[in-house]
Structure formats: structure tokens, C-alpha cells
CSV table of C-alpha atoms in Angstrom, one decimal:
chain,number,residue,atom,x,y,z
K,21,MET,CA,0.1,0.0,0.0
K,22,PRO,CA,2.8,2.6,0.7
K,23,ASN,CA,4.5,1.9,-2.6
K,24,ILE,CA,1.2,2.6,-4.3
K,25,ARG,CA,0.9,5.9,-2.6
K,26,LYS,CA,4.4,7.2,-3.5
K,27,SER,CA,3.9,6.1,-7.1
K,28,SER,CA,0.7,8.1,-7.3
K,29,VAL,CA,2.3,11.2,-5.8
K,30,TYR,CA,5.3,10.9,-8.2
K,31,ARG,CA,3.0,10.6,-11.2
K,32,THR,CA,0.7,13.5,-10.0
K,33,GLY,CA,3.8,15.8,-9.5
K,34,ILE,CA,5.1,15.0,-13.0
K,35,ALA,CA,1.6,15.8,-14.5
K,36,ALA,CA,1.3,19.2,-12.6
K,37,ALA,CA,4.9,20.1,-13.8
K,38,LEU,CA,3.9,19.5,-17.3
K,39,LEU,CA,0.5,21.4,-17.1
K,40,SER,CA,2.3,24.4,-15.6
K,41,SER,CA,4.9,24.5,-18.4
K,42,ALA,CA,2.0,24.3,-20.9
K,43,LEU,CA,0.3,27.3,-19.2
K,44,VAL,CA,3.4,29.5,-19.1
K,45,GLY,CA,4.0,28.6,-22.8
K,46,GLY,CA,0.4,29.4,-23.6
K,47,LEU,CA,0.8,32.9,-21.8
K,48,LEU,CA,4.1,33.7,-23.7
K,49,ALA,CA,2.5,32.8,-26.9
K,50,THR,CA,-0.8,34.6,-26.6
K,51,GLY,CA,0.1,37.7,-24.8
K,52,PRO,CA,-0.5,39.3,-21.4
K,53,LEU,CA,-2.9,38.0,-18.7
K,54,SER,CA,-5.3,40.9,-19.0
K,55,ALA,CA,-6.2,39.9,-22.5
K,56,ILE,CA,-7.9,36.7,-21.3
K,57,VAL,CA,-11.7,36.9,-21.5
K,58,PRO,CA,-13.7,34.0,-19.8
K,59,ALA,CA,-16.3,32.2,-21.9
K,60,GLN,CA,-19.9,32.7,-20.8
K,61,ALA,CA,-22.9,30.2,-21.3
K,62,GLU,CA,-25.6,31.6,-23.5
K,63,ALA,CA,-29.2,32.3,-22.0
K,64,VAL,CA,-31.9,29.7,-22.5
K,65,ARG,CA,-34.1,30.3,-25.6
K,66,VAL,CA,-36.6,28.2,-27.0
K,67,ASP,CA,-37.7,28.7,-30.6
K,68,ALA,CA,-41.4,27.2,-30.3
K,69,PRO,CA,-44.1,27.9,-32.9
K,70,GLN,CA,-46.0,30.9,-32.3
K,71,GLN,CA,-49.1,30.2,-30.4
K,72,PRO,CA,-52.4,31.7,-31.0
K,73,GLY,CA,-53.8,34.1,-28.3
K,74,PHE,CA,-56.2,36.8,-27.7
K,75,ALA,CA,-54.1,40.0,-27.9
K,76,ASP,CA,-55.2,41.0,-31.4
K,77,VAL,CA,-59.0,40.8,-30.3
K,78,VAL,CA,-58.3,42.6,-27.1
K,79,GLU,CA,-56.5,45.4,-28.8
K,80,LYS,CA,-59.3,46.1,-31.2
K,81,VAL,CA,-62.3,45.8,-28.8
K,82,SER,CA,-60.9,47.3,-25.6
K,83,PRO,CA,-61.5,51.0,-26.6
K,84,ALA,CA,-65.3,50.2,-26.9
K,85,VAL,CA,-65.6,48.7,-23.3
K,86,VAL,CA,-66.2,51.3,-20.5
K,87,SER,CA,-66.7,51.4,-16.8
K,88,VAL,CA,-70.0,52.6,-15.6
K,89,ARG,CA,-70.3,54.5,-12.4
K,90,VAL,CA,-73.7,55.1,-10.9
K,91,LYS,CA,-74.8,57.7,-8.4
K,92,SER,CA,-78.1,57.8,-6.5
K,93,ALA,CA,-80.0,60.5,-4.4
K,94,ILE,CA,-79.9,58.8,-0.9
K,95,HIS,CA,-80.3,59.9,2.5
K,96,ASP,CA,-77.0,60.6,4.4
K,97,THR,CA,-76.9,58.6,7.6
K,98,ALA,CA,-73.2,58.7,8.2
K,99,ASP,CA,-73.5,61.6,10.6
K,100,ASP,CA,-76.3,60.6,13.0
K,101,GLY,CA,-74.5,61.6,16.3
K,102,THR,CA,-73.7,58.3,17.5
K,103,GLY,CA,-70.7,57.3,15.4
K,104,PHE,CA,-72.7,54.3,14.1
K,105,PRO,CA,-74.3,54.8,10.6
K,106,GLY,CA,-77.9,54.1,10.3
K,107,MET,CA,-78.6,54.2,14.0
K,108,ASP,CA,-81.1,57.1,13.4
K,109,GLN,CA,-83.2,54.8,11.3
K,110,LEU,CA,-84.1,52.6,14.3
K,111,PRO,CA,-87.4,53.2,16.1
K,112,ASP,CA,-87.2,55.5,19.1
K,113,ASP,CA,-88.2,52.8,21.4
K,114,ASN,CA,-85.6,50.3,20.1
K,115,PRO,CA,-83.3,49.1,23.1
K,116,MET,CA,-80.2,49.4,20.7
K,117,LYS,CA,-81.0,53.1,20.0
K,118,ARG,CA,-81.7,54.0,23.7
K,119,PHE,CA,-78.4,52.3,24.8
K,120,PHE,CA,-76.3,54.4,22.4
K,121,PHE,CA,-78.2,57.6,23.0
K,122,GLU,CA,-78.7,57.4,26.9
K,123,PHE,CA,-76.0,55.1,28.1
K,124,GLY,CA,-73.1,55.6,25.9
K,125,GLN,CA,-69.5,55.7,27.2
K,126,GLY,CA,-69.2,58.5,29.8
K,127,GLN,CA,-70.4,61.7,28.2
K,128,GLN,CA,-70.9,60.2,24.7
K,129,GLY,CA,-74.6,59.4,25.5
K,130,GLN,CA,-75.5,62.9,26.0
K,131,GLN,CA,-73.2,64.1,23.1
K,132,GLY,CA,-75.1,61.5,20.9
K,133,LYS,CA,-78.5,63.0,21.9
K,134,ARG,CA,-77.4,66.5,21.2
K,135,GLY,CA,-75.9,65.3,17.9
K,136,MET,CA,-79.1,63.8,16.8
K,137,GLU,CA,-80.9,66.9,17.7
K,138,ARG,CA,-78.5,69.0,15.6
K,139,LYS,CA,-78.7,66.6,12.7
K,140,SER,CA,-82.6,66.6,12.9
K,141,GLN,CA,-82.6,70.3,12.5
K,142,ARG,CA,-80.1,70.4,9.8
K,143,ASP,CA,-81.9,67.6,7.8
K,144,GLN,CA,-85.3,69.5,7.8
K,145,ASN,CA,-83.9,71.9,5.1
K,146,ARG,CA,-81.5,69.7,3.4
K,147,PRO,CA,-82.1,67.8,0.3
K,148,ASP,CA,-81.0,64.3,-0.2
K,149,ARG,CA,-77.3,64.0,-1.4
K,150,VAL,CA,-76.1,62.2,-4.4
K,151,ARG,CA,-73.6,59.4,-3.7
K,152,PRO,CA,-71.8,56.7,-5.8
K,153,THR,CA,-73.7,53.7,-5.1
K,154,ALA,CA,-72.9,51.1,-7.9
K,155,GLN,CA,-70.3,50.5,-10.6
K,156,GLY,CA,-70.4,48.1,-13.6
K,157,SER,CA,-69.3,47.7,-17.1
K,158,GLY,CA,-70.6,48.6,-20.6
K,159,PHE,CA,-69.8,48.9,-24.2
K,160,PHE,CA,-70.6,51.4,-27.0
K,161,ILE,CA,-72.7,50.0,-30.0
K,162,SER,CA,-72.6,53.1,-32.0
K,163,GLU,CA,-70.1,55.9,-32.9
K,164,ASP,CA,-72.4,58.5,-31.5
K,165,GLY,CA,-72.3,57.2,-27.9
K,166,TYR,CA,-75.0,54.7,-27.4
K,167,LEU,CA,-73.8,52.0,-24.9
K,168,VAL,CA,-75.3,48.8,-23.3
K,169,THR,CA,-75.1,47.9,-19.7
K,170,ASN,CA,-77.1,45.8,-17.2
K,171,ASN,CA,-80.5,47.2,-15.7
K,172,HIS,CA,-79.3,46.1,-12.2
K,173,VAL,CA,-76.3,48.3,-12.4
K,174,VAL,CA,-78.4,51.5,-13.3
K,175,GLU,CA,-81.8,50.9,-12.1
K,176,ASP,CA,-81.4,52.9,-8.9
K,177,GLY,CA,-79.3,55.7,-10.4
K,178,SER,CA,-79.9,59.4,-10.7
K,179,ALA,CA,-76.6,60.2,-12.4
K,180,TYR,CA,-74.3,58.1,-14.7
K,181,THR,CA,-70.6,58.5,-15.4
K,182,VAL,CA,-68.8,56.3,-18.0
K,183,VAL,CA,-65.0,55.9,-18.0
K,184,LEU,CA,-63.3,55.3,-21.2
K,185,ASN,CA,-60.3,53.0,-21.8
K,186,ASP,CA,-57.8,55.9,-21.7
K,187,GLY,CA,-59.2,57.1,-18.4
K,188,THR,CA,-61.6,59.8,-19.8
K,189,GLU,CA,-64.8,60.4,-17.8
K,190,LEU,CA,-67.9,61.4,-19.6
K,191,ASP,CA,-71.5,62.0,-18.4
K,192,ALA,CA,-74.1,59.7,-19.8
K,193,LYS,CA,-78.0,59.7,-19.6
K,194,LEU,CA,-80.3,56.9,-19.4
K,195,ILE,CA,-82.4,56.2,-22.5
K,196,GLY,CA,-84.2,53.0,-21.3
K,197,LYS,CA,-84.0,50.0,-19.2
K,198,ASP,CA,-85.8,46.6,-19.2
K,199,LYS,CA,-86.0,44.6,-16.0
K,200,ARG,CA,-87.1,41.4,-17.4
K,201,THR,CA,-83.9,40.9,-19.5
K,202,ASP,CA,-81.7,43.0,-17.1
K,203,LEU,CA,-80.6,45.4,-19.9
K,204,ALA,CA,-80.3,49.1,-20.2
K,205,VAL,CA,-79.1,51.7,-22.6
K,206,LEU,CA,-77.1,54.8,-21.8
K,207,LYS,CA,-76.1,57.7,-24.2
K,208,VAL,CA,-73.0,59.9,-24.1
K,209,ASP,CA,-73.4,63.2,-25.9
K,210,ASP,CA,-69.9,64.2,-27.2
K,211,LYS,CA,-68.6,65.4,-30.4
K,212,ARG,CA,-65.9,62.6,-30.7
K,213,LYS,CA,-66.6,59.4,-32.6
K,214,PHE,CA,-66.5,56.4,-30.3
K,215,THR,CA,-65.0,53.1,-31.1
K,216,TYR,CA,-67.9,50.7,-31.0
K,217,VAL,CA,-68.6,46.8,-31.4
K,218,THR,CA,-71.5,44.9,-33.0
K,219,PHE,CA,-73.6,41.9,-31.8
K,220,GLY,CA,-72.8,38.6,-33.2
K,221,ASP,CA,-75.2,35.6,-33.8
K,222,ASP,CA,-74.8,33.6,-30.7
K,223,ASN,CA,-76.9,30.8,-32.3
K,224,GLN,CA,-73.8,30.0,-34.3
K,225,ILE,CA,-71.6,29.7,-31.2
K,226,ARG,CA,-71.0,26.1,-30.0
K,227,VAL,CA,-70.2,24.9,-26.5
K,228,GLY,CA,-66.5,24.6,-26.1
K,229,GLN,CA,-65.7,27.8,-28.2
K,230,TRP,CA,-63.5,30.7,-27.0
K,231,VAL,CA,-65.0,33.8,-25.5
K,232,VAL,CA,-63.0,36.8,-24.1
K,233,ALA,CA,-64.7,38.9,-21.3
K,234,VAL,CA,-63.7,42.5,-21.0
K,235,GLY,CA,-65.0,44.7,-18.1
K,236,ASN,CA,-64.4,46.5,-14.9
K,237,PRO,CA,-64.2,43.9,-12.0
K,238,PHE,CA,-64.0,45.3,-8.6
K,239,GLY,CA,-63.6,48.8,-10.1
K,240,LEU,CA,-60.2,47.9,-11.6
K,241,GLY,CA,-61.2,48.8,-15.1
K,242,GLY,CA,-60.0,47.4,-18.4
K,243,THR,CA,-59.6,43.8,-17.3
K,244,VAL,CA,-59.5,40.8,-19.7
K,245,THR,CA,-60.3,37.2,-19.0
K,246,ALA,CA,-60.8,34.3,-21.4
K,247,GLY,CA,-62.7,30.9,-21.3
K,248,ILE,CA,-65.1,28.9,-23.2
K,249,VAL,CA,-68.8,28.6,-23.6
K,250,SER,CA,-69.5,25.9,-21.1
K,251,ALA,CA,-73.3,25.5,-21.7
K,252,ARG,CA,-76.2,27.0,-23.5
K,253,GLY,CA,-79.9,27.7,-22.7
K,254,ARG,CA,-79.4,28.0,-19.1
K,255,ASP,CA,-82.6,28.9,-16.8
K,256,ILE,CA,-81.2,30.6,-13.5
K,257,GLY,CA,-84.7,31.5,-12.2
K,258,ALA,CA,-84.2,35.2,-13.2
K,259,GLY,CA,-87.2,35.6,-15.2
K,260,PRO,CA,-89.7,34.1,-17.7
K,261,TYR,CA,-87.1,34.8,-20.5
K,262,ASP,CA,-84.1,33.0,-19.1
K,263,ASP,CA,-81.8,31.6,-22.0
K,264,PHE,CA,-78.4,32.4,-20.7
K,265,LEU,CA,-75.1,31.4,-22.2
K,266,GLN,CA,-72.8,29.9,-19.4
K,267,ILE,CA,-69.0,30.6,-19.7
K,268,ASP,CA,-66.2,29.7,-17.6
K,269,ALA,CA,-64.1,33.0,-18.0
K,270,ALA,CA,-63.5,34.7,-14.6
K,271,VAL,CA,-66.2,37.1,-14.2
K,272,ASN,CA,-66.6,39.1,-10.8
K,273,ARG,CA,-68.6,42.0,-9.4
K,274,GLY,CA,-68.1,45.0,-11.7
K,275,ASN,CA,-68.1,42.8,-14.8
K,276,SER,CA,-72.0,43.2,-15.0
K,277,GLY,CA,-73.0,44.7,-18.3
K,278,GLY,CA,-69.7,43.9,-19.8
K,279,PRO,CA,-69.4,42.1,-23.2
K,280,ALA,CA,-68.2,38.5,-23.9
K,281,PHE,CA,-66.6,38.4,-27.4
K,282,ASN,CA,-66.1,35.7,-29.9
K,283,LEU,CA,-62.6,35.7,-31.7
K,284,ASN,CA,-64.1,37.8,-34.4
K,285,GLY,CA,-64.5,40.8,-31.9
K,286,GLU,CA,-68.4,40.4,-31.9
K,287,VAL,CA,-70.5,40.5,-28.9
K,288,VAL,CA,-72.0,37.1,-28.2
K,289,GLY,CA,-73.2,37.7,-24.7
K,290,ILE,CA,-73.6,40.3,-22.0
K,291,ASN,CA,-72.2,39.3,-18.6
K,292,THR,CA,-75.1,39.6,-16.0
K,293,ALA,CA,-74.7,37.0,-13.2
K,294,ILE,CA,-72.4,34.5,-11.6
K,295,PHE,CA,-72.8,31.4,-9.6
K,296,SER,CA,-70.6,32.1,-6.6
K,297,PRO,CA,-70.9,30.5,-3.1
K,298,SER,CA,-67.7,32.6,-2.1
K,299,GLY,CA,-68.7,35.8,-3.7
K,300,GLY,CA,-65.8,35.6,-6.3
K,301,SER,CA,-65.5,33.8,-9.6
K,302,VAL,CA,-65.7,30.0,-9.5
K,303,GLY,CA,-65.7,29.6,-13.3
K,304,ILE,CA,-69.5,29.7,-13.7
K,305,ALA,CA,-70.9,33.0,-15.2
K,306,PHE,CA,-74.1,33.7,-17.1
K,307,ALA,CA,-74.5,36.0,-20.1
K,308,ILE,CA,-77.6,37.3,-22.0
K,309,PRO,CA,-77.4,36.0,-25.5
K,310,ALA,CA,-76.6,38.6,-28.3
K,311,THR,CA,-79.8,38.0,-30.2
K,312,THR,CA,-82.0,38.6,-27.2
K,313,ALA,CA,-80.0,41.7,-26.3
K,314,LYS,CA,-80.1,43.2,-29.8
K,315,ASN,CA,-83.9,43.0,-30.1
K,316,VAL,CA,-84.3,44.7,-26.7
K,317,VAL,CA,-81.7,47.3,-27.3
K,318,ASP,CA,-83.2,48.3,-30.5
K,319,GLN,CA,-86.5,48.9,-28.9
K,320,LEU,CA,-85.0,50.8,-26.1
K,321,ILE,CA,-83.3,53.2,-28.3
K,322,LYS,CA,-86.4,53.6,-30.5
K,323,THR,CA,-89.0,54.1,-27.7
K,324,GLY,CA,-87.3,53.9,-24.4
K,325,SER,CA,-89.3,50.8,-23.5
K,326,VAL,CA,-89.9,47.2,-24.5
K,327,SER,CA,-93.1,45.8,-25.9
K,328,ARG,CA,-93.8,42.1,-25.7
K,329,GLY,CA,-96.6,39.9,-26.8
K,330,TRP,CA,-98.9,38.5,-24.1
K,331,ILE,CA,-101.8,35.9,-23.9
K,332,GLY,CA,-102.3,35.7,-20.1
K,333,VAL,CA,-101.8,32.1,-19.1
K,334,GLN,CA,-100.1,30.4,-16.1
K,335,ILE,CA,-98.2,27.5,-17.7
K,336,GLN,CA,-96.1,24.7,-16.4
K,337,PRO,CA,-93.9,21.9,-17.9
K,338,VAL,CA,-95.2,18.7,-19.2
K,339,SER,CA,-93.8,15.8,-17.1
K,340,LYS,CA,-93.7,12.2,-18.1
K,341,GLU,CA,-96.6,11.5,-15.6
K,342,ILE,CA,-98.7,14.4,-17.0
K,343,ALA,CA,-98.0,13.4,-20.7
K,344,GLU,CA,-99.2,9.8,-19.9
K,345,SER,CA,-102.3,11.0,-18.2
K,346,LEU,CA,-103.2,13.2,-21.1
K,347,GLY,CA,-102.4,10.8,-23.8
K,348,LEU,CA,-99.5,12.6,-25.2
K,349,SER,CA,-96.8,10.8,-27.0
K,350,GLU,CA,-93.9,13.1,-25.7
K,351,GLU,CA,-93.1,15.4,-22.9
K,352,LYS,CA,-93.2,18.5,-24.8
K,353,GLY,CA,-95.2,21.8,-24.8
K,354,ALA,CA,-96.6,24.0,-22.1
K,355,LEU,CA,-99.5,22.9,-19.9
K,356,VAL,CA,-101.9,25.7,-19.2
K,357,ALA,CA,-102.5,25.8,-15.4
K,358,GLU,CA,-105.1,28.6,-15.5
K,359,PRO,CA,-105.8,31.2,-18.1
K,360,GLN,CA,-106.0,34.8,-16.7
K,361,ALA,CA,-109.6,36.1,-16.5
K,362,ASP,CA,-110.3,38.5,-19.3
K,363,GLY,CA,-107.0,37.6,-20.9
K,364,PRO,CA,-106.3,37.1,-24.6
K,365,ALA,CA,-106.1,33.3,-24.3
K,366,ALA,CA,-109.3,32.9,-22.1
K,367,LYS,CA,-111.3,35.0,-24.6
K,368,ALA,CA,-110.0,32.9,-27.5
K,369,GLY,CA,-111.3,29.8,-25.7
K,370,VAL,CA,-108.0,28.5,-24.1
K,371,THR,CA,-108.9,26.4,-20.8
K,372,ALA,CA,-107.0,25.0,-17.9
K,373,GLY,CA,-105.6,21.6,-19.0
K,374,ASP,CA,-104.9,22.5,-22.6
K,375,VAL,CA,-101.3,21.8,-23.6
K,376,ILE,CA,-99.9,24.4,-26.1
K,377,THR,CA,-97.8,22.4,-28.5
K,378,ALA,CA,-97.2,24.9,-31.1
K,379,VAL,CA,-97.3,28.7,-32.0
K,380,ASN,CA,-97.9,29.6,-35.7
K,381,GLY,CA,-96.8,26.0,-36.6
K,382,ASP,CA,-93.6,26.1,-34.7
K,383,LYS,CA,-93.4,23.5,-32.0
K,384,VAL,CA,-93.2,24.5,-28.3
K,385,ALA,CA,-90.5,22.6,-26.3
K,386,ASP,CA,-91.5,23.9,-22.9
K,387,PRO,CA,-93.0,26.9,-21.0
K,388,ARG,CA,-89.9,28.9,-21.4
K,389,ASP,CA,-90.0,28.3,-25.2
K,390,LEU,CA,-93.7,29.4,-25.2
K,391,ALA,CA,-92.8,32.6,-23.3
K,392,LYS,CA,-90.2,33.5,-25.8
K,393,LYS,CA,-92.3,32.8,-28.8
K,394,ILE,CA,-95.2,34.8,-27.5
K,395,ALA,CA,-93.0,37.7,-26.5
K,396,ALA,CA,-91.4,38.0,-29.9
K,397,ILE,CA,-95.0,38.6,-31.5
K,398,SER,CA,-95.9,42.2,-31.9
K,399,ALA,CA,-99.0,43.3,-29.9
K,400,GLY,CA,-102.1,43.6,-32.2
K,401,LYS,CA,-101.2,40.6,-34.4
K,402,ASP,CA,-103.0,37.2,-34.1
K,403,ALA,CA,-101.1,33.8,-33.2
K,404,GLU,CA,-102.5,30.5,-34.2
K,405,LEU,CA,-102.1,28.1,-31.1
K,406,THR,CA,-102.1,24.4,-31.5
K,407,VAL,CA,-103.4,22.8,-28.3
K,408,TRP,CA,-103.9,19.2,-27.1
K,409,ARG,CA,-107.3,18.8,-25.5
K,410,LYS,CA,-109.2,15.7,-24.6
K,411,GLY,CA,-106.9,13.5,-26.6
K,412,GLU,CA,-106.9,15.5,-29.9
K,413,ALA,CA,-105.1,18.6,-31.5
K,414,LYS,CA,-107.1,21.7,-31.9
K,415,SER,CA,-106.2,25.2,-33.4
K,416,ILE,CA,-107.2,28.4,-31.6
K,417,ASN,CA,-106.4,31.9,-32.8
K,418,VAL,CA,-105.5,34.4,-30.1
K,419,ALA,CA,-105.2,38.2,-30.5
K,420,ILE,CA,-101.8,39.1,-29.0
K,421,LYS,CA,-101.9,41.9,-26.4
K,422,PRO,CA,-99.1,43.9,-25.0
K,423,TYR,CA,-97.5,42.7,-21.7
K,424,PRO,CA,-99.2,44.4,-18.9
K,425,GLN,CA,-97.1,46.1,-16.2
K,426,ASP,CA,-96.4,44.2,-13.0
K,427,ASP,CA,-98.8,46.3,-10.9
K,428,GLN,CA,-101.6,45.6,-13.4
K,429,GLN,CA,-101.6,41.8,-12.8
K,430,ALA,CA,-104.8,40.3,-11.6
K,431,SER,CA,-104.9,38.6,-8.3
K,432,ALA,CA,-107.6,36.4,-6.9
K,433,ALA,CA,-108.7,36.4,-3.4
K,434,PRO,CA,-107.4,33.6,-1.1
K,435,GLN,CA,-109.6,30.7,-0.6
K,436,GLN,CA,-111.2,30.1,2.8
K,437,GLU,CA,-112.0,26.6,4.2
K,438,GLU,CA,-115.6,25.7,5.0
K,439,GLN,CA,-116.2,23.6,8.1
K,440,ALA,CA,-117.9,20.6,6.4
K,441,LYS,CA,-117.5,16.9,6.8
K,442,PRO,CA,-114.1,15.8,5.4
K,443,SER,CA,-113.7,12.9,2.9
K,444,ALA,CA,-110.7,10.6,3.2
K,445,LEU,CA,-108.8,9.4,0.2
K,446,ASP,CA,-106.7,6.9,2.1
K,447,ASP,CA,-105.2,5.2,-1.1
K,448,TYR,CA,-103.3,8.7,-1.8
K,449,GLY,CA,-102.9,9.9,1.8
K,450,LEU,CA,-105.4,12.8,1.4
K,451,THR,CA,-108.2,14.1,3.5
K,452,VAL,CA,-110.4,16.8,1.8
K,453,MET,CA,-113.5,18.7,2.2
K,454,PRO,CA,-115.6,21.1,0.1
K,455,SER,CA,-114.3,24.8,-0.3
K,456,ASP,CA,-116.5,27.6,0.7
K,457,ASP,CA,-117.2,28.8,-2.6
K,458,GLY,CA,-118.0,25.4,-4.1
K,459,LYS,CA,-115.0,25.4,-6.5
K,460,GLY,CA,-112.9,22.5,-5.6
K,461,VAL,CA,-112.1,20.7,-2.3
K,462,VAL,CA,-109.5,21.8,0.3
K,463,VAL,CA,-106.9,19.6,1.5
K,464,THR,CA,-107.2,19.4,5.3
K,465,ASP,CA,-104.7,16.7,6.1
K,466,ILE,CA,-102.1,14.8,4.2
K,467,ASP,CA,-100.1,11.7,4.9
K,468,ARG,CA,-96.4,12.6,4.4
K,469,GLN,CA,-95.7,9.1,3.3
K,470,GLY,CA,-98.5,9.0,0.6
K,471,ASP,CA,-98.4,9.7,-3.1
K,472,ALA,CA,-99.9,13.2,-2.9
K,473,ALA,CA,-97.3,14.3,-0.4
K,474,ASP,CA,-94.7,13.0,-2.9
K,475,LYS,CA,-96.0,15.1,-5.6
K,476,GLY,CA,-95.9,18.3,-3.5
K,477,ILE,CA,-99.5,18.6,-2.4
K,478,THR,CA,-99.8,20.2,1.0
K,479,THR,CA,-102.5,21.0,3.6
K,480,GLY,CA,-104.5,24.2,2.4
K,481,ASP,CA,-104.1,23.3,-1.3
K,482,ILE,CA,-107.4,23.2,-3.3
K,483,ILE,CA,-108.1,20.5,-5.9
K,484,VAL,CA,-110.1,22.2,-8.5
K,485,SER,CA,-110.5,19.5,-11.1
K,486,VAL,CA,-109.5,15.9,-11.9
K,487,ASN,CA,-108.7,15.0,-15.6
K,488,ASN,CA,-110.1,18.5,-16.5
K,489,LYS,CA,-113.4,17.7,-14.7
K,490,PRO,CA,-114.4,20.1,-12.0
K,491,VAL,CA,-114.7,18.4,-8.5
K,492,LYS,CA,-116.6,19.6,-5.5
K,493,THR,CA,-116.4,16.5,-3.2
K,494,GLY,CA,-114.1,13.7,-2.3
K,495,ALA,CA,-116.4,11.4,-3.9
K,496,GLU,CA,-116.2,13.0,-7.1
K,497,ILE,CA,-112.4,12.7,-7.0
K,498,GLU,CA,-112.8,8.9,-6.4
K,499,THR,CA,-115.1,8.6,-9.3
K,500,ALA,CA,-112.8,10.5,-11.7
K,501,ILE,CA,-109.9,8.3,-10.6
K,502,ALA,CA,-111.9,5.2,-11.1
K,503,ASP,CA,-113.0,6.2,-14.5
K,504,ALA,CA,-109.4,6.9,-15.6
K,505,SER,CA,-108.4,3.5,-14.2
K,506,LYS,CA,-111.1,1.8,-16.4
K,507,THR,CA,-109.5,3.3,-19.5
K,508,GLY,CA,-106.0,2.0,-18.7
K,509,ARG,CA,-104.6,5.3,-17.5
K,510,LYS,CA,-101.6,5.1,-15.1
K,511,ALA,CA,-102.1,8.6,-13.7
K,512,VAL,CA,-104.9,11.2,-13.1
K,513,LEU,CA,-104.4,14.9,-13.7
K,514,LEU,CA,-105.2,16.9,-10.6
K,515,GLN,CA,-105.6,20.8,-11.0
K,516,VAL,CA,-104.2,22.2,-7.7
K,517,GLN,CA,-104.4,25.9,-6.3
K,518,THR,CA,-101.9,27.1,-3.9
K,519,ASN,CA,-102.7,30.6,-2.7
K,520,ASP,CA,-103.2,32.4,-6.1
K,521,GLN,CA,-101.1,30.2,-8.3
K,522,SER,CA,-102.5,27.1,-10.1
K,523,ARG,CA,-100.7,24.0,-11.3
K,524,PHE,CA,-101.3,20.5,-12.6
K,525,VAL,CA,-100.1,17.3,-10.6
K,526,ALA,CA,-100.1,14.0,-12.1
K,527,LEU,CA,-101.0,11.6,-9.4
K,528,PRO,CA,-100.3,7.8,-10.0
K,529,ILE,CA,-103.4,5.6,-9.9
K,530,ASN,CA,-103.1,3.0,-7.1
K,531,GLN,CA,-103.8,-0.3,-8.9
K,532,GLY,CA,-104.0,-2.5,-5.7
């Protein structure tokens, strides 16, 4: 082992000497030491193919998108003498109000009372102040300053300001708004020509296609997000004309009224709502389709309001059980739960229990589809309804009327129960008695494990008819069920009233 070490050291020494000689020679041959430049590694660079993006679209459309600031005339409650905003809105005998005014910290209670007295005197001759109350997004649709936003952004406003992409602030005035579709139109009067965008055909957009959302989330302004259309025809319970596009682009508070663009820079939707358990974006946003928006916006610009066709019916979907009870071959159409008294449909002969299957030959898929088709018909025109009644199709011409205002809707008086002898329908878990006006029977008791409870019938409901035949007693209900069973029906159709609303329930026939 020692010999090996010596040999190794000897050889290492010779190698080092030779290396030193080589280095010295190299220095002599190439010049002085200061001329040596150490080699450096090159920075990493990947020559990948150019990937498609959204920059070109965003660059073109962004100048047309604005932030919308809304101010409202509201009562100033910040200076109420207590240091707690809104305390003066409480009743005088409210314990919380007495606590702060009378038993405040040290002298603050008396100070609070004196502050309230001074504020009361000051408010007597002071008009309401105008304060910022909302902000959202919008976009120009014409070079002369018409722009679109959401109704819920502007509905409580008394003054409106739009902020352009370059930060310019301009006053705007409200042209019109439509609560039912949550749309509104503002107008900016200015000499400049505005960059504007156009509506596209959302019927051509497919689930999975890209969309770009531009807007004013959280007041940040000029924010761009991208995603895909994740669903079509969403009904979120916002109104009778729900038909939203669902997109997964990040949409947050402040994006309301902002556009969703296709890759051609056309507006295919207007962002109006999000599904958000947390309050922020979770990737589920809803946009009003461009075709719906265009029709509404055109009317708002021309007249300041929206006119829709109306026939005056309460309608509900046709379930599988209801279709079977009526002899329909498919679960389509809109079942008339009740025609409104003196409404166009009632005057034309439409009755409760009819299923509207087509409008002017165009098939009706469901109640929402019927509402859209009727709304699209101008008031004053006639429409041909195809209805299914007593096992056969029938045509009825209805004169379309303008949709009445919400406060003009008719309402019926609530039904009262009469103390009469109840009738038990044990097979269905129901106990009923005649109503006080002789129209139907009142459900006085219900078995929670019975078929009727499974179908949503509750105590206090009124059964008006069975298989479109009026009933006044429990015996008449039993007879109607027996008649349906003899014809081979698997269910009977009950017309049920809950408060002022009427609906149909398909109750399965107990065969044993």
C-alpha cells in the first residue's frame, strides 16, 4: 500500500509540472494575462412555434368597453350623532338606540343625543345627497355614443358616468331599461366618434368555443379574461325569458354589463350574473345572448321601453306522468294551469288543462320556449296556437296583447276553508272537504308518506279538477280516478291551487 501512494504522488507531480509548463508557454505565446476573456454560457431560448392568443382581439375591442359609475340620491346616515351609521333609522323605542343615546360611554350618550338634535334640525331643510352607489361595465354599440349595460347596474341611479379605456370620464344619460332581461341603454353626448362593437349571432356559437370577457371587476377597469362557452340555454330563475349562455371565463363583481366576445370581436353575450358561493369567480358565469339583447336594445333606443306579446296564461312543464295522463306521445309543450280572466287566451277559448304544443306551426318545447315565442310577436297581431285537448289537437287563434305592467296583474282572493265533513282518500294519503265557494275541495290533512305528498300537495291546497273535470267533493275525485283506471290510464291529472297560483299534478293511480 505505501508503494502505491508514492507512485501516485510521483505521477501527480510530473503531471502538474507538465501542466504548468504548458500554461506558461500559452501565456508567452498569446500575450499578457489581461487579454484573457472568460467564456460565458448563452441564455436559454426556445424557438417554439407561435401560439395563437387573444391579444389582437383585445387590442381592437378594448376601446369600446367602458366602466359605468352610478350615483343615487340617497339619505345621508353617516352623521347621526352616535358614530354608528344608520342608528337614527331605528325606532325611538328600540333598545339598541336607547343604549347608544342614553347609556353611551361616559359623556358620549348625552353628546349623541345633542348630535341627533342638531342633525334633525339640519336635515329638515337639506335635500338628499347624491352618492356613488354602484359600478359596472358597458360597451359602445354606435359611434355617436349609445352604450349597453345591465339594468341592475343603473336601476337605482340618478346620475351616470362612463370611464373610457384611456381614463376619460364622460357624463351619460339613461335612454331606457328593461327589468325582465336585465338590460339598459345609456347615451353619451360628445363630439368625438366612439369606437364601437357589434352584436354577433350567438346561435352560431358552440359549446367549447372561446370567448373573451372585458370589463371592470372590482372597479379595476380594463380587465380581460378568457374562457369557453360551457353551456347554452341556462335557466337561472331570473325571469320568464331566461336563456343564458354559461361561460367559464373569470367574471366578478363589476363585470356586470360587460361584453363577452367571440374571436371575431363580436359581442355574443352580456355578462349579467355569476354562481358564486364565495362571492368571487368560481368559473360559472351567465351572459345574456346577443340575439336577445339586440332586439331589446333596438326597442329601448327607439321608444325607451320594450313591448312584448302576451296571452295571459299560467303555464307549467309537461312531465312524463302528465303526458301519460293526457295521452301525449312526448313530454313537450306547455300545460295551461290557468288562463287569466279576461286575458287574450281565455277570450279565445283556451282552458285549464290544454297543452300548447305549437305557435304559428312552430313546435313548443317547454313553457320557457312558449314565453319567448309569444313575447317575440308584436301586440295587435294574431297567433295560431295548437293545443292538445281531450286526446286530440285543436287550433285556436289568439289576439296578442301587450304585456301588462307588474302592478296591473290580476290577483284572486285567497280561498277560505268551510267547516264541512271531510272525505278521506286513504289510498293517496289525502283528506279533503268542500271549499267555501263550491269550487274544488280543500286538502285538510295529508299523509307525508303518501303519493300526494310525494307530488308536493300540502295542507291548504285546493283540488279544482281531476282530468279536467271540476270536482266539489271527495267522492267526485274517487269517481274520476276510477274512470281513468278503467280506460287504462296510469295517472290522473289534478289541478291544484296554492294561494293564487294554479298548477297540475299527475297523481299515479293506485292499482292495488
